[in-house]
PDB file of C-alpha atoms in Angstrom:
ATOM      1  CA  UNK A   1       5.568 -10.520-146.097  1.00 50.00           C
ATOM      2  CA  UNK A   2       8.228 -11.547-142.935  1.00 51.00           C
ATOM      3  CA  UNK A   3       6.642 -12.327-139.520  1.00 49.00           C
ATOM      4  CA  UNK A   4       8.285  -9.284-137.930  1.00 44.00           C
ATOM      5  CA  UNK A   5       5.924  -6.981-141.055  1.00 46.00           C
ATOM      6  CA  UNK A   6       2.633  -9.489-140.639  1.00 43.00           C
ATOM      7  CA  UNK A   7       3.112  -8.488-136.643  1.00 44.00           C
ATOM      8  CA  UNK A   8       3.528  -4.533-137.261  1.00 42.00           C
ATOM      9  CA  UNK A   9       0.638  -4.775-139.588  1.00 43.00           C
ATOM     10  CA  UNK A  10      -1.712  -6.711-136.808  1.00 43.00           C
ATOM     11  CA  UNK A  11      -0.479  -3.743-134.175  1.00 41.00           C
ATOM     12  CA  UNK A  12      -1.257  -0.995-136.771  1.00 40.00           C
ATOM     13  CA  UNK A  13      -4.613  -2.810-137.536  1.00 43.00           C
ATOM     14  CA  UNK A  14      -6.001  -3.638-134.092  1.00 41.00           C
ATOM     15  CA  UNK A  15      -4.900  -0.272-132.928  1.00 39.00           C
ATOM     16  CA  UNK A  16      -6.887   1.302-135.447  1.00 39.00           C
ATOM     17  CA  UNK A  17      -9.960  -0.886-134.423  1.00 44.00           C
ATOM     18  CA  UNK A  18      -9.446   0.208-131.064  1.00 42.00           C
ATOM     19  CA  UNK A  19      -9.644   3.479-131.502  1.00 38.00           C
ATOM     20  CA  UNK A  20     -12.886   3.194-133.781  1.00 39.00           C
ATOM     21  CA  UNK A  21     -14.566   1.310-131.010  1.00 42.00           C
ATOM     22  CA  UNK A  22     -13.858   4.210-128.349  1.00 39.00           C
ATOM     23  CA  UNK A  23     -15.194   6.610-130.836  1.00 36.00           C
ATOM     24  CA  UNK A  24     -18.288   4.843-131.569  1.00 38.00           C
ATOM     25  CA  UNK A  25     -19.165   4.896-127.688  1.00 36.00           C
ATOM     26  CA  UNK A  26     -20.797   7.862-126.128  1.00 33.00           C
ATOM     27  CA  UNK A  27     -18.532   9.336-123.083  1.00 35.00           C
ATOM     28  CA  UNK A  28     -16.134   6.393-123.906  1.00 36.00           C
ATOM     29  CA  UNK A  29     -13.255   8.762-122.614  1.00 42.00           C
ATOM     30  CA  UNK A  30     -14.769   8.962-119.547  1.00 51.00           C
ATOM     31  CA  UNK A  31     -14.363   7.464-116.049  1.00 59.00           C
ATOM     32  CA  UNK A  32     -15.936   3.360-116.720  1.00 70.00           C
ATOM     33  CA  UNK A  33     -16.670   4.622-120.104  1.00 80.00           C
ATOM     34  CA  UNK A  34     -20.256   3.914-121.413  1.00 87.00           C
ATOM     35  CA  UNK A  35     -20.611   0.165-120.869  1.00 92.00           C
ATOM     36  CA  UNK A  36     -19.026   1.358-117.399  1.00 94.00           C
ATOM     37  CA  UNK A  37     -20.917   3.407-116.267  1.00 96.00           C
ATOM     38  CA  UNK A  38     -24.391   1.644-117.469  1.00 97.00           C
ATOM     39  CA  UNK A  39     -23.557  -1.290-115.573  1.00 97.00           C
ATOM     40  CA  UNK A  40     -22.667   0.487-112.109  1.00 98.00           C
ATOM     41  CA  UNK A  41     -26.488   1.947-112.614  1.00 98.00           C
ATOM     42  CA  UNK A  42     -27.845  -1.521-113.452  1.00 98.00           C
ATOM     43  CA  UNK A  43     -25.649  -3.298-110.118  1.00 98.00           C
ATOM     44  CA  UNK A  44     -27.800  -0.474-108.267  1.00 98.00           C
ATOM     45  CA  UNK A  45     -31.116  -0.896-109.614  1.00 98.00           C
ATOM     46  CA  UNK A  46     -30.515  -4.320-109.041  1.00 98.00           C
ATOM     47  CA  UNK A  47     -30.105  -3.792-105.285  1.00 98.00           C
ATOM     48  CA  UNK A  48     -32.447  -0.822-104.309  1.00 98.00           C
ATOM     49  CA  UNK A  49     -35.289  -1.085-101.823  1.00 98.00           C
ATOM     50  CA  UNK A  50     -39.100  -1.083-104.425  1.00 98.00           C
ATOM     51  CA  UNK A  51     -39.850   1.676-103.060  1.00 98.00           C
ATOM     52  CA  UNK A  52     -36.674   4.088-104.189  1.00 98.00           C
ATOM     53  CA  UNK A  53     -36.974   2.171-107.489  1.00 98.00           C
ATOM     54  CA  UNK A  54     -40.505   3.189-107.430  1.00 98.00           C
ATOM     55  CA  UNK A  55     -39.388   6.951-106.623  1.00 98.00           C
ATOM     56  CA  UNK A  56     -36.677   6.760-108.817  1.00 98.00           C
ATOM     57  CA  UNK A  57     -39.343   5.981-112.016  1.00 98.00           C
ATOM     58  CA  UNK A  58     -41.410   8.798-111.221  1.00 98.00           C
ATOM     59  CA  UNK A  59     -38.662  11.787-111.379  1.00 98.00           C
ATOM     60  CA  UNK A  60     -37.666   9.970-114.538  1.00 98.00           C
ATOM     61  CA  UNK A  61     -40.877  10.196-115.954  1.00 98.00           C
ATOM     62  CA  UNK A  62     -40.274  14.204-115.667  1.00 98.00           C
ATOM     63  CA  UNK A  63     -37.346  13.309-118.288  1.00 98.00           C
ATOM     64  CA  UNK A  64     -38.309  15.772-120.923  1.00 97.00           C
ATOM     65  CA  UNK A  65     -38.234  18.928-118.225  1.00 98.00           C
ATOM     66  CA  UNK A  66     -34.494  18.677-118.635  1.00 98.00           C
ATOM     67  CA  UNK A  67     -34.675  20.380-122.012  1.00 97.00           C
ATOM     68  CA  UNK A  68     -31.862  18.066-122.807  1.00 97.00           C
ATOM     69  CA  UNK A  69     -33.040  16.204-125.960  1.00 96.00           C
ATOM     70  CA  UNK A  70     -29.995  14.866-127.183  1.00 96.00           C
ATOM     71  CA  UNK A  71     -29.268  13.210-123.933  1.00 97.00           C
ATOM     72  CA  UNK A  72     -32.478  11.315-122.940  1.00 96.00           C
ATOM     73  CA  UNK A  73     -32.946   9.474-119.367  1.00 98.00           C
ATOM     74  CA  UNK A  74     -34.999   6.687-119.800  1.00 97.00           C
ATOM     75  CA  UNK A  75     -33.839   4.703-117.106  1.00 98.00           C
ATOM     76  CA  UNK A  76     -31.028   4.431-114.170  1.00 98.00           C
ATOM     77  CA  UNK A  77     -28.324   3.112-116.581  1.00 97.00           C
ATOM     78  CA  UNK A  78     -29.427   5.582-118.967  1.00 97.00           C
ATOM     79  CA  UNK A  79     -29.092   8.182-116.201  1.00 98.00           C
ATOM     80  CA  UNK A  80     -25.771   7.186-115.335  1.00 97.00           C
ATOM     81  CA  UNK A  81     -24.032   8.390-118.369  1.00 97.00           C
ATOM     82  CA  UNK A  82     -26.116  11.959-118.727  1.00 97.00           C
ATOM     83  CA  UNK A  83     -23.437  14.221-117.387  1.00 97.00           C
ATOM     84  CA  UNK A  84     -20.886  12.614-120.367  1.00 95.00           C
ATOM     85  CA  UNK A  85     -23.424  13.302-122.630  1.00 96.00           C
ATOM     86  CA  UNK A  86     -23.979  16.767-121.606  1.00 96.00           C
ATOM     87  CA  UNK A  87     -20.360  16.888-122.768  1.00 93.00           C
ATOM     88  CA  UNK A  88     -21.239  17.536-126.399  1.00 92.00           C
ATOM     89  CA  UNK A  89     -23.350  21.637-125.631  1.00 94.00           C
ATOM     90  CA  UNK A  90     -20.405  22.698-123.059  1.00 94.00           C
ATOM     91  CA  UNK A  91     -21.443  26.016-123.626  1.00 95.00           C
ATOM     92  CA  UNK A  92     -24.121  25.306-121.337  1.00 96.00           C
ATOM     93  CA  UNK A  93     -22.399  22.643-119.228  1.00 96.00           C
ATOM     94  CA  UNK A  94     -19.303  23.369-119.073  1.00 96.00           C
ATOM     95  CA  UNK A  95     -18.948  24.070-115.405  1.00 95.00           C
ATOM     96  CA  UNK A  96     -19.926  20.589-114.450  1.00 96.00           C
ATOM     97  CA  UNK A  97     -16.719  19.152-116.444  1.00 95.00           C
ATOM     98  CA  UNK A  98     -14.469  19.690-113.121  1.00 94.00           C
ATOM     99  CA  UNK A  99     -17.087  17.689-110.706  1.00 95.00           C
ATOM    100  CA  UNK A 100     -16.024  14.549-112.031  1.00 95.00           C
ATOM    101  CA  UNK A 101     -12.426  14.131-110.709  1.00 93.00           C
ATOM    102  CA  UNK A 102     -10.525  15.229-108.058  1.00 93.00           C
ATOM    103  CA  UNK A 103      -6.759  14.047-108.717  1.00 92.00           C
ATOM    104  CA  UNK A 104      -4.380  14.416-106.106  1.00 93.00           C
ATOM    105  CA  UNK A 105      -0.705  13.078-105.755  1.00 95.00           C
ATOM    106  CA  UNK A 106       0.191   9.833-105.890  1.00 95.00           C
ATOM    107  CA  UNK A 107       3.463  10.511-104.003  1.00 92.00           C
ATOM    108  CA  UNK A 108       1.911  13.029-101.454  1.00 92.00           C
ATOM    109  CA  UNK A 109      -0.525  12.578 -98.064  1.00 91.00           C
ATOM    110  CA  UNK A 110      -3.716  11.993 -99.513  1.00 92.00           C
ATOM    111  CA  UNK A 111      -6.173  15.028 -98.276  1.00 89.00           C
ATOM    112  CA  UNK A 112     -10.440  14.669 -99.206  1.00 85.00           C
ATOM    113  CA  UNK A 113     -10.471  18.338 -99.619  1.00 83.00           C
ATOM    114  CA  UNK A 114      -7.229  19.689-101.750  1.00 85.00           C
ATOM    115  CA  UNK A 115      -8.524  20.930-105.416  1.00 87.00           C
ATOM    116  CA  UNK A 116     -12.141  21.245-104.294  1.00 91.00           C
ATOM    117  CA  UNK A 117     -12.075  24.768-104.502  1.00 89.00           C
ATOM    118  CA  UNK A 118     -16.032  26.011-104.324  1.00 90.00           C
ATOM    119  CA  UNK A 119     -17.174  22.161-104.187  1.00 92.00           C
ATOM    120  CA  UNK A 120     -15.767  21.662-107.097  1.00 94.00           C
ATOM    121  CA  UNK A 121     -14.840  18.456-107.436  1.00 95.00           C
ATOM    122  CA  UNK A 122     -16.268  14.712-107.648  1.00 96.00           C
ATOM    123  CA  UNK A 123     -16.404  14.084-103.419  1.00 95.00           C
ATOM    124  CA  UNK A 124     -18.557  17.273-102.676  1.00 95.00           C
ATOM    125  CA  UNK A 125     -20.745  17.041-105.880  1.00 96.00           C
ATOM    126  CA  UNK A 126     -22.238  13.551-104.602  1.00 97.00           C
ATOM    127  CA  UNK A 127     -22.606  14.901-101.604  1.00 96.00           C
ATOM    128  CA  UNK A 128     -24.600  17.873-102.684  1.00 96.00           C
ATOM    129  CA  UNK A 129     -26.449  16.287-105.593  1.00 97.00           C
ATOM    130  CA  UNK A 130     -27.504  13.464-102.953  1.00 97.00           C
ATOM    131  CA  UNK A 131     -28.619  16.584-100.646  1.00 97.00           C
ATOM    132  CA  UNK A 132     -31.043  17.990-103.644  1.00 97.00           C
ATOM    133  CA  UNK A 133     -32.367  15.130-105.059  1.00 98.00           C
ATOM    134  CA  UNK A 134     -33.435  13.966-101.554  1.00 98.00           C
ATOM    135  CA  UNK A 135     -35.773  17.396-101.526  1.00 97.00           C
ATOM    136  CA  UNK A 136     -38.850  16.972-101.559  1.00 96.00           C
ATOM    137  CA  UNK A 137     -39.626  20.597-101.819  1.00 97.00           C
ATOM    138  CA  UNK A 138     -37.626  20.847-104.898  1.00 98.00           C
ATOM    139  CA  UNK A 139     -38.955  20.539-108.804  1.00 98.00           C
ATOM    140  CA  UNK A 140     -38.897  17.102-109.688  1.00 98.00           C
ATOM    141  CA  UNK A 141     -36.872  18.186-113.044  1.00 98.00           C
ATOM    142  CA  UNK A 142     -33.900  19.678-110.605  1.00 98.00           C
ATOM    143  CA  UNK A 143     -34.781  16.349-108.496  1.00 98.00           C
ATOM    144  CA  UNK A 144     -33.425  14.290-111.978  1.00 98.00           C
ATOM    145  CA  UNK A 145     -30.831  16.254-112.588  1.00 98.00           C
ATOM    146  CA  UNK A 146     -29.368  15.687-109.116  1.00 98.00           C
ATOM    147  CA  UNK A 147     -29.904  11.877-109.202  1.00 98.00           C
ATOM    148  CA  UNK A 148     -28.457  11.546-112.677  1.00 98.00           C
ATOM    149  CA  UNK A 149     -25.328  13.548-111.251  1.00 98.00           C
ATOM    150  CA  UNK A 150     -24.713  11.645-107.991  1.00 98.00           C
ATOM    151  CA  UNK A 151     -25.125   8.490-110.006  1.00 98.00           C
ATOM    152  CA  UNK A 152     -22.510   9.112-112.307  1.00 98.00           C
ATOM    153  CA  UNK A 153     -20.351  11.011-110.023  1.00 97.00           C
ATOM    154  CA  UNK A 154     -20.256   8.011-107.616  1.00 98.00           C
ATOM    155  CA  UNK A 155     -19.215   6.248-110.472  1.00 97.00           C
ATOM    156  CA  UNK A 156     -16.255   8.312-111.323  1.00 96.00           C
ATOM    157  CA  UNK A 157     -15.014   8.694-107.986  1.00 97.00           C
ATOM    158  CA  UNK A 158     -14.212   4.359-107.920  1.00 97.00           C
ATOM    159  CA  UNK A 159     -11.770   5.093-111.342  1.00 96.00           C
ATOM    160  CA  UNK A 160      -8.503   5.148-109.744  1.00 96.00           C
ATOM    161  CA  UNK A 161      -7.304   7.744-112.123  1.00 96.00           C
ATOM    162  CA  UNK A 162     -10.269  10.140-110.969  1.00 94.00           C
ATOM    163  CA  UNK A 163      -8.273  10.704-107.961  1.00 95.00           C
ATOM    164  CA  UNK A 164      -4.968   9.093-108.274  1.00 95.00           C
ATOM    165  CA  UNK A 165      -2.128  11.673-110.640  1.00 94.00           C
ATOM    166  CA  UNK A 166       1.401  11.560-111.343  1.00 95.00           C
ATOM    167  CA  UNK A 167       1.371  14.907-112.878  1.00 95.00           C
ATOM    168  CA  UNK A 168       0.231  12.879-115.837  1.00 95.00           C
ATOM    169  CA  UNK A 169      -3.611  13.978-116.157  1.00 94.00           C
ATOM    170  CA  UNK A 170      -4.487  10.710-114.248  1.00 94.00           C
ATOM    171  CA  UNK A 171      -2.359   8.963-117.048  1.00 95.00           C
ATOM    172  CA  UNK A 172      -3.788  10.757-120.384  1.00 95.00           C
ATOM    173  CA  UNK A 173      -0.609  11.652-120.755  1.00 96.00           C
ATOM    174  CA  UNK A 174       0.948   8.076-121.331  1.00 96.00           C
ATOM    175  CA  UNK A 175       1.021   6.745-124.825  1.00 97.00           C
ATOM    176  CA  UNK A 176      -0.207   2.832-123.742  1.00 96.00           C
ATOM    177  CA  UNK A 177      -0.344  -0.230-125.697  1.00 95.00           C
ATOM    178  CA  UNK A 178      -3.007  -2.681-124.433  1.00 95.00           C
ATOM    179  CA  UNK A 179      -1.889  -6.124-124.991  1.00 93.00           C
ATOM    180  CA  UNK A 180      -0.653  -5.833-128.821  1.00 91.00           C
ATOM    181  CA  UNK A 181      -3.169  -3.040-129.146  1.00 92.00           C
ATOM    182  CA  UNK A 182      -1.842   0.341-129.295  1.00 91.00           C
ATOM    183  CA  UNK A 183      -3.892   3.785-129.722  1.00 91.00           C
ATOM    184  CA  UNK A 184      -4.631   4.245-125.957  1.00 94.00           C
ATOM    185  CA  UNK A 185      -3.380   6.088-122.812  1.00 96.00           C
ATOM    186  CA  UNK A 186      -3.204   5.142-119.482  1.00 97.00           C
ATOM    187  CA  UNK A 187      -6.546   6.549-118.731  1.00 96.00           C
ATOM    188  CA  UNK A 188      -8.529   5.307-121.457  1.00 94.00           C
ATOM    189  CA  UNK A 189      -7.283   2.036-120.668  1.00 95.00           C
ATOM    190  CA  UNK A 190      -8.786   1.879-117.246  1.00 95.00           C
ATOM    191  CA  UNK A 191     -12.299   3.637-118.106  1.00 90.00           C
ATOM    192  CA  UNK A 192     -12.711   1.227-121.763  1.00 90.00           C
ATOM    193  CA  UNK A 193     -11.190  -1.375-121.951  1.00 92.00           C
ATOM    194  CA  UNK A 194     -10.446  -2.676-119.011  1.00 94.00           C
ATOM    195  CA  UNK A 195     -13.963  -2.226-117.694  1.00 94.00           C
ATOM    196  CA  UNK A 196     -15.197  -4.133-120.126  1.00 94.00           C
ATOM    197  CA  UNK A 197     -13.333  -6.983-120.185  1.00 95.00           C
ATOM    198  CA  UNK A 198     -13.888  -7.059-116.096  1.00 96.00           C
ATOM    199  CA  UNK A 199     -17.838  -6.724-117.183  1.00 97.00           C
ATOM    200  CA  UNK A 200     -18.231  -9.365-119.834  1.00 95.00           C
ATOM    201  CA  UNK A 201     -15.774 -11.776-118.116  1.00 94.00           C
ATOM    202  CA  UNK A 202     -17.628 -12.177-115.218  1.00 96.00           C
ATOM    203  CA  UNK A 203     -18.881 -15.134-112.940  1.00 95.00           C
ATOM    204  CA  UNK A 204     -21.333 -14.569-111.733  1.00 96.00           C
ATOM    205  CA  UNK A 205     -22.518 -11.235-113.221  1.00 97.00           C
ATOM    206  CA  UNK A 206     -21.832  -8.289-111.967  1.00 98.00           C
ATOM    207  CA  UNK A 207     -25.458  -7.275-112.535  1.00 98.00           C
ATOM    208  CA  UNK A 208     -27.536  -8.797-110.108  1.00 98.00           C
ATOM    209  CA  UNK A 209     -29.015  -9.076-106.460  1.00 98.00           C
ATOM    210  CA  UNK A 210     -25.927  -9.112-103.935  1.00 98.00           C
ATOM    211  CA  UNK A 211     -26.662 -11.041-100.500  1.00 98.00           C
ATOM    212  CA  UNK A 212     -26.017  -9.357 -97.665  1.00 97.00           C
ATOM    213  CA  UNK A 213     -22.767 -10.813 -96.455  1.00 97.00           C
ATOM    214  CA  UNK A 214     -21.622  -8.985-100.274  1.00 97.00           C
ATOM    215  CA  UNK A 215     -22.941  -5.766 -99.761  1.00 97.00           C
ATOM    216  CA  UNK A 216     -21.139  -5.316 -96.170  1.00 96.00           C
ATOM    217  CA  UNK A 217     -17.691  -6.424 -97.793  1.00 96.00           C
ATOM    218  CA  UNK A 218     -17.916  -4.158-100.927  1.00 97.00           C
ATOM    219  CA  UNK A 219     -20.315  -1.264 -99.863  1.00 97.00           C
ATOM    220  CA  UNK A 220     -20.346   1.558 -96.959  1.00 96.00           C
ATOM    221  CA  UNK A 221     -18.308   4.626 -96.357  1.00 96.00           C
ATOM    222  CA  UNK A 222     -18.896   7.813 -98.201  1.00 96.00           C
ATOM    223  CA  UNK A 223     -17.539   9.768-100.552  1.00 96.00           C
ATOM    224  CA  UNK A 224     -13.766  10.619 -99.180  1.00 94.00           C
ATOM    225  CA  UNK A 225     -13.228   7.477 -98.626  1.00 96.00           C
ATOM    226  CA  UNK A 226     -14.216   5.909-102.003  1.00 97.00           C
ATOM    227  CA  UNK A 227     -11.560   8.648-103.204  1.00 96.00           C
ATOM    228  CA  UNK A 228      -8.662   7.867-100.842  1.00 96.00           C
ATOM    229  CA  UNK A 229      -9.389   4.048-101.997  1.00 97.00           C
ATOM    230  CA  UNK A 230      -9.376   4.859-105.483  1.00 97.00           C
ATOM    231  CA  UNK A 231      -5.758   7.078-104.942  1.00 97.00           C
ATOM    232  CA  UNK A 232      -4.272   4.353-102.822  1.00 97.00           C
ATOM    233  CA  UNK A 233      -5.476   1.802-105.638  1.00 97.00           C
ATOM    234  CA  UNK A 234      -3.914   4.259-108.852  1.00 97.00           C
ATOM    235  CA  UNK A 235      -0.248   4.695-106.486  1.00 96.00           C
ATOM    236  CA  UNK A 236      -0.245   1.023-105.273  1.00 96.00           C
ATOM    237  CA  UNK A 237      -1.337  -0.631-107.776  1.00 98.00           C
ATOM    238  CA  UNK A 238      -2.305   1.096-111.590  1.00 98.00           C
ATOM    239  CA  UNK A 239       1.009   3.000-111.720  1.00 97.00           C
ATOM    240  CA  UNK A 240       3.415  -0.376-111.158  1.00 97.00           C
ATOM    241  CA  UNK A 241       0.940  -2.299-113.431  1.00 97.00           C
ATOM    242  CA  UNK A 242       1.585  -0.595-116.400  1.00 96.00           C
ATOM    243  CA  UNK A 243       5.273   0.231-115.661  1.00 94.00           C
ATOM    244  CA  UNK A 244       6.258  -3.150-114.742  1.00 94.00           C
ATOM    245  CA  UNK A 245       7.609  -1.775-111.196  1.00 94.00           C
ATOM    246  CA  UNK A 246       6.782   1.053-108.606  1.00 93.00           C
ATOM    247  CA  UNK A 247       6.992   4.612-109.390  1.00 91.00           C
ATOM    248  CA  UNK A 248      10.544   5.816-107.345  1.00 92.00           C
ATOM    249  CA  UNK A 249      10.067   8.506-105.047  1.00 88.00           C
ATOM    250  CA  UNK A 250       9.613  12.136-106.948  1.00 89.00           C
ATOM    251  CA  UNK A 251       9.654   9.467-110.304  1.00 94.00           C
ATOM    252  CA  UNK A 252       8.136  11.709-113.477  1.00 94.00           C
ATOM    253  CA  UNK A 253       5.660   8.856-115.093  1.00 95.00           C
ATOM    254  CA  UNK A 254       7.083   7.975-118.351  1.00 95.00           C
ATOM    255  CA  UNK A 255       5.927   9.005-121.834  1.00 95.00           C
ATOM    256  CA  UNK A 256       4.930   5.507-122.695  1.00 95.00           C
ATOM    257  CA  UNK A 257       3.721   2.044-121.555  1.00 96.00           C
ATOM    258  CA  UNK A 258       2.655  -1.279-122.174  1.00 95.00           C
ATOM    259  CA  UNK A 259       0.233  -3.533-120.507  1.00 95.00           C
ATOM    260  CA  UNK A 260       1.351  -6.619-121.167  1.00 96.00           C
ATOM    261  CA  UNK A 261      -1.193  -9.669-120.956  1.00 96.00           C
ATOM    262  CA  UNK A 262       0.201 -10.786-117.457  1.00 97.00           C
ATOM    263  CA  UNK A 263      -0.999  -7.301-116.479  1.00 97.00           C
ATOM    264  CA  UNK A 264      -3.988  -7.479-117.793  1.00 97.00           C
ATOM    265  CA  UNK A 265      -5.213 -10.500-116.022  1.00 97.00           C
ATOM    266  CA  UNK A 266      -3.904  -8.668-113.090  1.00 98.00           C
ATOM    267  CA  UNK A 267      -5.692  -5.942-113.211  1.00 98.00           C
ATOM    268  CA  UNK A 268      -9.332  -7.014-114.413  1.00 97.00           C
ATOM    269  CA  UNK A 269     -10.368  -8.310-111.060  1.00 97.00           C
ATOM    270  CA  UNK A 270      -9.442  -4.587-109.833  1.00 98.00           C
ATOM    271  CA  UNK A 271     -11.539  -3.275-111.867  1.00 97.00           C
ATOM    272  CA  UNK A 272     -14.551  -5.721-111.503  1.00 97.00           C
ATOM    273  CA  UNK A 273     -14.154  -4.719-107.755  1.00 98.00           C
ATOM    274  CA  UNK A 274     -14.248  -1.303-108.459  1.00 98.00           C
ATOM    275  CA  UNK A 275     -17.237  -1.589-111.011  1.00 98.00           C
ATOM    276  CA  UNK A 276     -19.190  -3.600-108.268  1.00 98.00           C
ATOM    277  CA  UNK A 277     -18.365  -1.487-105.575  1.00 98.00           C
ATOM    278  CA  UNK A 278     -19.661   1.467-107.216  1.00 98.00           C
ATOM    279  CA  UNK A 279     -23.405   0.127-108.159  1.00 98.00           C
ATOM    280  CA  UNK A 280     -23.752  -1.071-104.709  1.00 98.00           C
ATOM    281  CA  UNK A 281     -22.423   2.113-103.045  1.00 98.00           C
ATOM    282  CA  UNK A 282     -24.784   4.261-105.527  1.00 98.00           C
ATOM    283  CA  UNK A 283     -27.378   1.619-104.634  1.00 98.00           C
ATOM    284  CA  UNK A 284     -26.933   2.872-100.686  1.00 98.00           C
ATOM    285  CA  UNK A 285     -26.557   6.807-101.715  1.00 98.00           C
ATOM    286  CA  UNK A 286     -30.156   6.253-103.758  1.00 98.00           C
ATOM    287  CA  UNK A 287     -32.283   4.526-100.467  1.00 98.00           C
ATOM    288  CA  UNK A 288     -30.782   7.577 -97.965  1.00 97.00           C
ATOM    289  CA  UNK A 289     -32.318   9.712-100.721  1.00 97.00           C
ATOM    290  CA  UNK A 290     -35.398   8.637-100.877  1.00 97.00           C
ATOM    291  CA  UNK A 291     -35.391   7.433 -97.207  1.00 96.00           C
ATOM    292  CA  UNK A 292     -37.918   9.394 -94.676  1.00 92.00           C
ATOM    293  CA  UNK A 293     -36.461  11.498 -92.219  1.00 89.00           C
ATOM    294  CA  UNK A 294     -33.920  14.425 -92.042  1.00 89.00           C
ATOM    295  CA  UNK A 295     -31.834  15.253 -95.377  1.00 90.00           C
ATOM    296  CA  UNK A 296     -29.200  13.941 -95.802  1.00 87.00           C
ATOM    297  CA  UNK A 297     -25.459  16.229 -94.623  1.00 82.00           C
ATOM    298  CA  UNK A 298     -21.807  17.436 -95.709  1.00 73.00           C
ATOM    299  CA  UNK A 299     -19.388  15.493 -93.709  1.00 74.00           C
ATOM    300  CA  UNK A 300     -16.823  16.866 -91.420  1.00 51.00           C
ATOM    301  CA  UNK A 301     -14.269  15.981 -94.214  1.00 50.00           C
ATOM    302  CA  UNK A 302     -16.307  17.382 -96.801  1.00 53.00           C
ATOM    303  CA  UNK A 303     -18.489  20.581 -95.398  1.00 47.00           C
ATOM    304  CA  UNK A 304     -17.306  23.624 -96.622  1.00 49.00           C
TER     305      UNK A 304
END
């Protein structure tokens, strides 16, 4: 067997693996994927105040008024990937499935509410679900639901591809090879496996207390703007990383692409930022919750 064959074989082979791993992951397809989105609820829990961590055990001790019980929450990171779960009866669910994007143009003025038609879209659904679960008055099963939404939802929104498109389904549509690993797309590059190389690679763990000084570089601002970050990230950055150069003005993305190593070191500290900045954000969206005082409100950007 020639080099050239033993190296088509390896592609064919790791490719395969690839694929078998995504499978084998609940909501692996999905914005941070699984291991993704765990970790973004275990930076938070990591970094609430006792006494929302307190609250937040006592709604999930209501777990089994969800009537959901093929998708159990057990705890925050468990909580985190409900709504992909939920993905498997979408004859009861299925109008959720739109909340967790809200793609716009990579090449056009970025605006917090185009395709939000009826709130839905990621933005306004962490907005709202924030507004319910901080209810008091509310069931504490509708109180769950809300806090297993915003979670995730706030997760979603720091994917680039959640709300950066070249009229590519936030890169599904691109054929990508990963390295020497083929089998992915765009997308699924950024919510698997990039994730969770950022994750296991690194120092110091993402999970964990943040200082201060941490928190006030990577946290703060709400929901539009964790959007418009994540679209200026996918047009600045994602796009040109996988294509080797920036997309050209009115540029159709191409059919395929290939991250090459170089790229991938490039782009792992992206999404560790990303990652972090999510848990600590949903961190800050969980103490207004359960804070005292007034509920929390749209914003300007965001009421409709």
């Amino acid at each position: 067997m020639g080099n050239r064959t033993v190296r088509q074989y390896l592609r064919r082979l790791t490719g395969a693996l690839a694929a078998l791993l995504a499978l084998a992951q609940p909501g692996a397809a999905q914005a941070w994927g699984y291991y993704g989105h765990q970790t973004t609820g275990r930076i938070a829990l990591a970094n609430v105040e006792p006494s929302t961590r307190a609250a937040i055990a006592r709604l999930i001790a209501h777990n089994r008024e969800l009537g959901t019980p093929d998708c159990q929450i057990r705890d925050l990171a468990s909580a985190a990937t409900w709504p992909d779960c939920l993905r498997s009866e979408s004859w009861r669910w299925g109008y959720t499935f739109a909340w967790h994007y809200q793609t716009e143009p990579v090449g056009e003025p970025y605006d917090a509410r185009k395709n939000c038609s009826g709130g839905a879209c990621v933005s306004a659904q962490i907005e709202r679900n924030q507004r319910i679960l901080a209810d008091e008055s509310l069931p504490a099963n509708v109180r769950l639901e809300a806090l297993a939404f915003m979670v995730h939802f706030a997760g979603d929104i720091h994917m680039p591809l959640h709300s950066g498109d070249n009229d590519d389904r936030g890169g599904n549509s691109i054929d990508t090879t990963y390295g020497i690993a083929p089998g992915f797309n765009l997308h699924s590059v950024w919510d698997s496996a990039l994730a969770e190389r950022a994750i296991s690679g690194a120092t110091p763990p993402l999970v964990r207390r943040y200082s201060a000084a941490e928190s006030a570089a990577l946290a703060g601002g709400g929901p539009a703007d964790w959007g418009r970050e994540s679209w200026e990230l996918a047009g600045r950055f994602v796009y040109p990383n996988a294509l080797g150069r920036p997309l050209a003005a009115g540029e159709a993305s191409p059919e395929e692409a290939t991250l090459t190593q170089e790229a991938i070191v490039a782009a792992v500290p992206v999404a560790e930022r990303r990652i972090t900045q999510a848990g600590l954000r949903i961190a800050e969206l969980l103490d207004a919750a359960f804070a005292p005082g007034p509920l929390p409100q749209p914003t300007a950007a965001l009421a409709r």
